[in-house]
mmCIF file of C-alpha atoms in Angstrom:
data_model
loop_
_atom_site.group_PDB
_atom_site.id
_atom_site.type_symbol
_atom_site.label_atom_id
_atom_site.label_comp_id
_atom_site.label_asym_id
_atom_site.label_seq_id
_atom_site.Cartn_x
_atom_site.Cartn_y
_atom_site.Cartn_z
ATOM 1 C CA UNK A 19 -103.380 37.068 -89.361
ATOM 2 C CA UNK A 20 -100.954 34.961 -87.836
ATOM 3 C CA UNK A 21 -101.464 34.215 -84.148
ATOM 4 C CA UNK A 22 -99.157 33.380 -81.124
ATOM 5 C CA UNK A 23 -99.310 30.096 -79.268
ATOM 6 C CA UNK A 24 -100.246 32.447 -76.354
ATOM 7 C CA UNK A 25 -103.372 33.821 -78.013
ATOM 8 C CA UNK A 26 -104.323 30.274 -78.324
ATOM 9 C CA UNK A 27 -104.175 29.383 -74.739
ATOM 10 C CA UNK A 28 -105.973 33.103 -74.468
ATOM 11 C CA UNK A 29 -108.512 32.376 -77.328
ATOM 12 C CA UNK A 30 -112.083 33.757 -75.517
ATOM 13 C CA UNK A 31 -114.193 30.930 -76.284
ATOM 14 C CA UNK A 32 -111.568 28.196 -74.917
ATOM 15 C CA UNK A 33 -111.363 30.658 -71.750
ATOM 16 C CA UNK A 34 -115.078 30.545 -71.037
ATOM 17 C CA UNK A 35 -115.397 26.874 -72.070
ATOM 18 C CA UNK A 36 -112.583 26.095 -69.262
ATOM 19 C CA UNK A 37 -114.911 28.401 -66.617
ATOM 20 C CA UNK A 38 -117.705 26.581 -67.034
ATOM 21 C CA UNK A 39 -116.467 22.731 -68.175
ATOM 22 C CA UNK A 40 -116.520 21.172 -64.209
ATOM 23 C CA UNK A 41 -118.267 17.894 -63.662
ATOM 24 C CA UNK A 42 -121.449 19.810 -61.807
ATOM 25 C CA UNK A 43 -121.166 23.204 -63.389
ATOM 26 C CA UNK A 44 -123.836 22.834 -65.944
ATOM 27 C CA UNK A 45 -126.102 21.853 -63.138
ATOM 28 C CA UNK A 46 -124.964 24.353 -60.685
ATOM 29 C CA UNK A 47 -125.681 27.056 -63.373
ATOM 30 C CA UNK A 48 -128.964 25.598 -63.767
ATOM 31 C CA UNK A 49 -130.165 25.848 -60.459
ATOM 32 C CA UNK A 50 -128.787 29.163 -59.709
ATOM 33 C CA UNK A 51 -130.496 30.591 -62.722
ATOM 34 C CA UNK A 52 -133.781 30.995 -60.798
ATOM 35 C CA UNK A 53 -132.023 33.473 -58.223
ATOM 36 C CA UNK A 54 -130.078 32.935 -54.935
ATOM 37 C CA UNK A 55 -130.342 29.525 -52.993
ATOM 38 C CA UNK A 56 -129.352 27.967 -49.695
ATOM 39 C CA UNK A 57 -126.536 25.453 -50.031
ATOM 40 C CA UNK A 58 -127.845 23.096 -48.180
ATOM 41 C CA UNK A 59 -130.863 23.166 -50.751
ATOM 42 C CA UNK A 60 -128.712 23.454 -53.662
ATOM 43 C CA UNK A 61 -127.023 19.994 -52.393
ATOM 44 C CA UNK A 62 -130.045 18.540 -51.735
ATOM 45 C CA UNK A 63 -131.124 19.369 -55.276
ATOM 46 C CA UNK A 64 -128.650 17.083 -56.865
ATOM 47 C CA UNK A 65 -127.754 13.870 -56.278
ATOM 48 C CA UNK A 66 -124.800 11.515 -55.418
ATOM 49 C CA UNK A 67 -122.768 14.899 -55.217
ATOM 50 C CA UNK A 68 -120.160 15.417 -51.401
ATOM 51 C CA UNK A 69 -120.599 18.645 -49.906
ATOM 52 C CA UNK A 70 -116.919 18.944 -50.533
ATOM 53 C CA UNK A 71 -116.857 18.554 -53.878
ATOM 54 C CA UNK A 72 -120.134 20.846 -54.214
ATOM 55 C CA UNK A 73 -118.509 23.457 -51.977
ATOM 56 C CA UNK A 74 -114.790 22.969 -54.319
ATOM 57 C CA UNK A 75 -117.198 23.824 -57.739
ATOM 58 C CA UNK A 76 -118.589 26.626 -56.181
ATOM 59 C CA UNK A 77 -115.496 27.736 -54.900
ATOM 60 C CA UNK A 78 -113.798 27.906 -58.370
ATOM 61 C CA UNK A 79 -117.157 29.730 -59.774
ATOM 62 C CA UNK A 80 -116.758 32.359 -56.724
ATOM 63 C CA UNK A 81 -112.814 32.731 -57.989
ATOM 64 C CA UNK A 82 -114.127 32.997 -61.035
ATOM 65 C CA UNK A 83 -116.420 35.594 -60.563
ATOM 66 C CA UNK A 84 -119.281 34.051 -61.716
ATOM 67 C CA UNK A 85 -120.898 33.044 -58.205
ATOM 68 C CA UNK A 86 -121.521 35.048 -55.351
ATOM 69 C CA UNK A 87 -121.474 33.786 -51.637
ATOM 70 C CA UNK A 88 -123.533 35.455 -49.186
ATOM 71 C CA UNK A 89 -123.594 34.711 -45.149
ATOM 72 C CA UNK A 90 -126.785 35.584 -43.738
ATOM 73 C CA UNK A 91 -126.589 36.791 -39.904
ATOM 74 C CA UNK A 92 -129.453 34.580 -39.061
ATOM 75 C CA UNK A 93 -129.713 32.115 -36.489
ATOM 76 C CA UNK A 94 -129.158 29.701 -37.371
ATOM 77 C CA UNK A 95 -126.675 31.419 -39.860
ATOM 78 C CA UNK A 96 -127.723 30.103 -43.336
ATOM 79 C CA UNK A 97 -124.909 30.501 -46.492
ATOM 80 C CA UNK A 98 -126.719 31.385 -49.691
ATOM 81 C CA UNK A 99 -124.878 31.543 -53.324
ATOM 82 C CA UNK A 100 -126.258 33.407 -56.371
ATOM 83 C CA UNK A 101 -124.792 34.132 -59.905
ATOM 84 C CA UNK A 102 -123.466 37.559 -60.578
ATOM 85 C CA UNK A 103 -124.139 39.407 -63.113
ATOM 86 C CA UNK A 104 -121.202 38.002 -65.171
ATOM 87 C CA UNK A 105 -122.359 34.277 -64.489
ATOM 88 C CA UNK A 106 -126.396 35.730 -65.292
ATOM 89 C CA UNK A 107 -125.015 36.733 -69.010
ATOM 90 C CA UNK A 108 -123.880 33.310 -68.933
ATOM 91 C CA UNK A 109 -127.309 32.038 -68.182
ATOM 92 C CA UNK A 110 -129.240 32.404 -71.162
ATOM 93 C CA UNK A 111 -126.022 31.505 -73.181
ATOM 94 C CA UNK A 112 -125.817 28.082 -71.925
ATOM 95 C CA UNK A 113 -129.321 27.698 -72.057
ATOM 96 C CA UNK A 114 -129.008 27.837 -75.850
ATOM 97 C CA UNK A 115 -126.609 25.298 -75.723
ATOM 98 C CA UNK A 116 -128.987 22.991 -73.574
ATOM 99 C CA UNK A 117 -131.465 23.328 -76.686
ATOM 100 C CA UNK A 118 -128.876 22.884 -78.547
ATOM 101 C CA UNK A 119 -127.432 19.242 -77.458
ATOM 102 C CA UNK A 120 -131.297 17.946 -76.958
ATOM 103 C CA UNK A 121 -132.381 18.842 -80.453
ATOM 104 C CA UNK A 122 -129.064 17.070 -82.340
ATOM 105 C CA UNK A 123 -127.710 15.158 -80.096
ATOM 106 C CA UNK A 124 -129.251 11.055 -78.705
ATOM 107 C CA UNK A 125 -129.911 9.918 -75.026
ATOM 108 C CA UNK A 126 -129.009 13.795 -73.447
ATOM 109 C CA UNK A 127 -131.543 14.854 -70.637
ATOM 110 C CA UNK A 128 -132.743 18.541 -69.536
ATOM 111 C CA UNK A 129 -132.293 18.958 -65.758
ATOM 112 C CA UNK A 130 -135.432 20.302 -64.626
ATOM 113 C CA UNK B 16 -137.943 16.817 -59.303
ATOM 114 C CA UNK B 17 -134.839 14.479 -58.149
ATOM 115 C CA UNK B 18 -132.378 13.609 -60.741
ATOM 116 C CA UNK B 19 -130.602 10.296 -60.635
ATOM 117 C CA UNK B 20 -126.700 10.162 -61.348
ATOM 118 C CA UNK B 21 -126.827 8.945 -65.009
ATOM 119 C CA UNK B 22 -129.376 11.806 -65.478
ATOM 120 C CA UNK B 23 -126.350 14.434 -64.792
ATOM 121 C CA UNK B 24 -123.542 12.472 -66.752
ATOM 122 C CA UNK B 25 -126.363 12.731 -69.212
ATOM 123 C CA UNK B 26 -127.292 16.574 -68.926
ATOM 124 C CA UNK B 27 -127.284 17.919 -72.412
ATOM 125 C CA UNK B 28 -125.284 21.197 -71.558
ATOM 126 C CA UNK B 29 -122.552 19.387 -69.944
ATOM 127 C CA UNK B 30 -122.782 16.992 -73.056
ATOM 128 C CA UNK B 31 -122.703 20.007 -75.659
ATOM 129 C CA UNK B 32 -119.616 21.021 -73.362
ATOM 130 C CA UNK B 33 -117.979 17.936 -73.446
ATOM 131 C CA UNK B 34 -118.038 17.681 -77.405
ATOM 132 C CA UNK B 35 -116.473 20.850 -78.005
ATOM 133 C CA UNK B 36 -113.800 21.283 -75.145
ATOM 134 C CA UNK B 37 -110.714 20.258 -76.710
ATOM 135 C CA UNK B 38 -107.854 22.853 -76.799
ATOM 136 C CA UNK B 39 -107.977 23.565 -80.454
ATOM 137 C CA UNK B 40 -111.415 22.668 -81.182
ATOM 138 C CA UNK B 41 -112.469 26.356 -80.710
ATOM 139 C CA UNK B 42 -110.310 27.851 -82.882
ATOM 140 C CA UNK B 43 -111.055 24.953 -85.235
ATOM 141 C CA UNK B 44 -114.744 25.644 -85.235
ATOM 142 C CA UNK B 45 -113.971 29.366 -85.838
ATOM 143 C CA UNK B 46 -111.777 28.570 -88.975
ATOM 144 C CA UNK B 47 -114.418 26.242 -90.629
ATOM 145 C CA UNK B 48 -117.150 28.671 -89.593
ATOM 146 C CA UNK B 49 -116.643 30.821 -92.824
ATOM 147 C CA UNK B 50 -117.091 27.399 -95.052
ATOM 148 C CA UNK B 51 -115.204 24.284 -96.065
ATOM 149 C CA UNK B 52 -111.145 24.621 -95.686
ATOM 150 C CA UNK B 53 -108.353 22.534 -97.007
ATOM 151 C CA UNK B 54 -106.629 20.354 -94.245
ATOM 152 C CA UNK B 55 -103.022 21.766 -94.716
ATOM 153 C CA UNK B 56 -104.774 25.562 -94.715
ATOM 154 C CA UNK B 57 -106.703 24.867 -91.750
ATOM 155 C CA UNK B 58 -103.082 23.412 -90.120
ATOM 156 C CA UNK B 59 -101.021 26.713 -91.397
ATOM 157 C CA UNK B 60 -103.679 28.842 -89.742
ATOM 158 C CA UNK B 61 -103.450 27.449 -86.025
ATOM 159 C CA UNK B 62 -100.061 27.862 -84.850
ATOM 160 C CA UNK B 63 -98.055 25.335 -82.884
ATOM 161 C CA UNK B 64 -100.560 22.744 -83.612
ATOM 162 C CA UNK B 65 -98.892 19.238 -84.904
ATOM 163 C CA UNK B 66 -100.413 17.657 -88.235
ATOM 164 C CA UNK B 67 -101.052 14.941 -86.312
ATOM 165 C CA UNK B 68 -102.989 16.154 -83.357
ATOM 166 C CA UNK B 69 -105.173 18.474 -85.606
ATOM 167 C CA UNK B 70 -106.228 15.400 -87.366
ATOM 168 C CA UNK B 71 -107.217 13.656 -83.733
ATOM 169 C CA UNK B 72 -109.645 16.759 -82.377
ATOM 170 C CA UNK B 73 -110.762 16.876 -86.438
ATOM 171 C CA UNK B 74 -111.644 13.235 -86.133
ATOM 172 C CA UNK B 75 -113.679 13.697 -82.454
ATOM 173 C CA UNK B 76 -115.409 16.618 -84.348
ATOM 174 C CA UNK B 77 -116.474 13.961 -86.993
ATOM 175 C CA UNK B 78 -117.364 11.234 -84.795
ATOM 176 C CA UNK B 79 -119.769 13.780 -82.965
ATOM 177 C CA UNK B 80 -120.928 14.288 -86.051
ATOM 178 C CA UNK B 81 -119.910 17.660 -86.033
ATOM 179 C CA UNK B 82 -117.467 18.019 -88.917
ATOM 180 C CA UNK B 83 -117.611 16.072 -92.434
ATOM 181 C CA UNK B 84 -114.516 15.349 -94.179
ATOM 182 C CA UNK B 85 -114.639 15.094 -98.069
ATOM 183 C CA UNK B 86 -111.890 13.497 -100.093
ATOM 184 C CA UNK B 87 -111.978 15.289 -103.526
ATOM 185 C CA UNK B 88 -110.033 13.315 -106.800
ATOM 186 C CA UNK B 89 -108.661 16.160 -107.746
ATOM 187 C CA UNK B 90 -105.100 15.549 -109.234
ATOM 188 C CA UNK B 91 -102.867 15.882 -106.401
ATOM 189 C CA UNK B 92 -106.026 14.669 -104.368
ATOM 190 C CA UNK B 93 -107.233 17.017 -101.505
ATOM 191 C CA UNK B 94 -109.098 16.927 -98.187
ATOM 192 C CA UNK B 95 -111.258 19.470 -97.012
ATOM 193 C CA UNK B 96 -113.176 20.191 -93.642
ATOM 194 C CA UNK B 97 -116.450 21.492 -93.274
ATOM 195 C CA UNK B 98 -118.734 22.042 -90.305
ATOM 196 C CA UNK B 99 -122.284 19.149 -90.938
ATOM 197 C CA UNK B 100 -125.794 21.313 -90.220
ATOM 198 C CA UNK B 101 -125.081 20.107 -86.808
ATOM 199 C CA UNK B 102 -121.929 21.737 -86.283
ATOM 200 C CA UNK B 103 -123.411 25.004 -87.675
ATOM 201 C CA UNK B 104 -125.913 24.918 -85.229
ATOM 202 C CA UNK B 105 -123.536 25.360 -82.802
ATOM 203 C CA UNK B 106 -121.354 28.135 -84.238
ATOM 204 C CA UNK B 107 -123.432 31.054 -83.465
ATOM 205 C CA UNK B 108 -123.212 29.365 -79.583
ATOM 206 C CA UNK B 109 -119.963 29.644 -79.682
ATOM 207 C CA UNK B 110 -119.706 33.152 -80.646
ATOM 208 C CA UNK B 111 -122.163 34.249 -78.005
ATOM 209 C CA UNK B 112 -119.614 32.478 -75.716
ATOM 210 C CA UNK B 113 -116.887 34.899 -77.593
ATOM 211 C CA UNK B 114 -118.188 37.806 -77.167
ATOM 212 C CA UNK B 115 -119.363 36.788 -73.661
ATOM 213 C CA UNK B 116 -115.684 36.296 -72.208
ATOM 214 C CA UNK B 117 -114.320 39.322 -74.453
ATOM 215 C CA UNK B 118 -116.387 41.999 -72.265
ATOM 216 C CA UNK B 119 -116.436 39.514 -68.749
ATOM 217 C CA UNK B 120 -112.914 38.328 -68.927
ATOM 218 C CA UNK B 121 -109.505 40.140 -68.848
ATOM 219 C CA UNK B 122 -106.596 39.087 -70.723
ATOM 220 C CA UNK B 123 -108.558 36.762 -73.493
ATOM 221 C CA UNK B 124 -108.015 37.174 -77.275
ATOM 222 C CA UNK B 125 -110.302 36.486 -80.349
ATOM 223 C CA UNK B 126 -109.120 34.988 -82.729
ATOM 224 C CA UNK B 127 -109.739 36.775 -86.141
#
């Protein structure tokens, strides 16, 4: 089969490499794996990032779909993010690829 | 636990990421999934793609030690691409990945 330059730029796996390929992503992912956390929690959970930049990747996960945002009418109000279920199938596969980079590849560490 | 900075450049999934996020290094890794492929096969298959920047994401495969090149003496001599054990390993990632963005995300192709 001979494919268009289109279905290239379309090819799945480049699609959901782009998604997920920002600076903080992996380690956004990671933390949001265990269920839905406060930002300010989430930003305290990983260093030397700005809350702009933290609120800009989580931003383009929301437009992605993969993140939700939730406001909680509490007082004070508190902003909580989650993964949906299209960024939880992503979970386990990105997990793999965690396992992955630590068993053949030198110097990587696991967040944890 | 609190992570320093180097620890997140570091973080293997952003690291596995990293290695494999060039724009025709999916659709590379697909081709040489099904074994070892001539270099002027492997060009014809992936369209719009110059001879010359093939050869540049096939060299950052090799130098992440994910693709081995092998010269053969054959008579006119002939190069052929194949993925290393490490590669492999990460094959069946990217086809989770695949199938992943084929049932989450509109619009995306697979290459076959």
């Amino acid at each position: 089969m001979r494919h268009t330059y289109r279905d290239v730029e379309q090819c799945a796996t480049k699609v959901a490499l782009d998604l997920i390929s920002g600076k903080w992503k992996p380690i956004i992912f990671f933390h949001l794996s265990s269920g839905a956390i406060r930002f300010t929690e989430l930003w305290r959970a990983i260093p030397r990032v700005s809350k702009k930049v933290l609120l800009e990747q989580l931003r383009q996960l929301e437009n992605a779909g993969l993140v939700e945002r939730t406001v909680h009418n509490n007082f004070p109000p508190e902003v909580t993010y989650q993964l949906t279920p299209k960024g939880a199938a992503l979970a386990p596969i990105l997990h793999r690829l965690d396992q992955w980079a630590m068993m053949y590849v030198q110097g990587v560490v696991q967040i944890s």
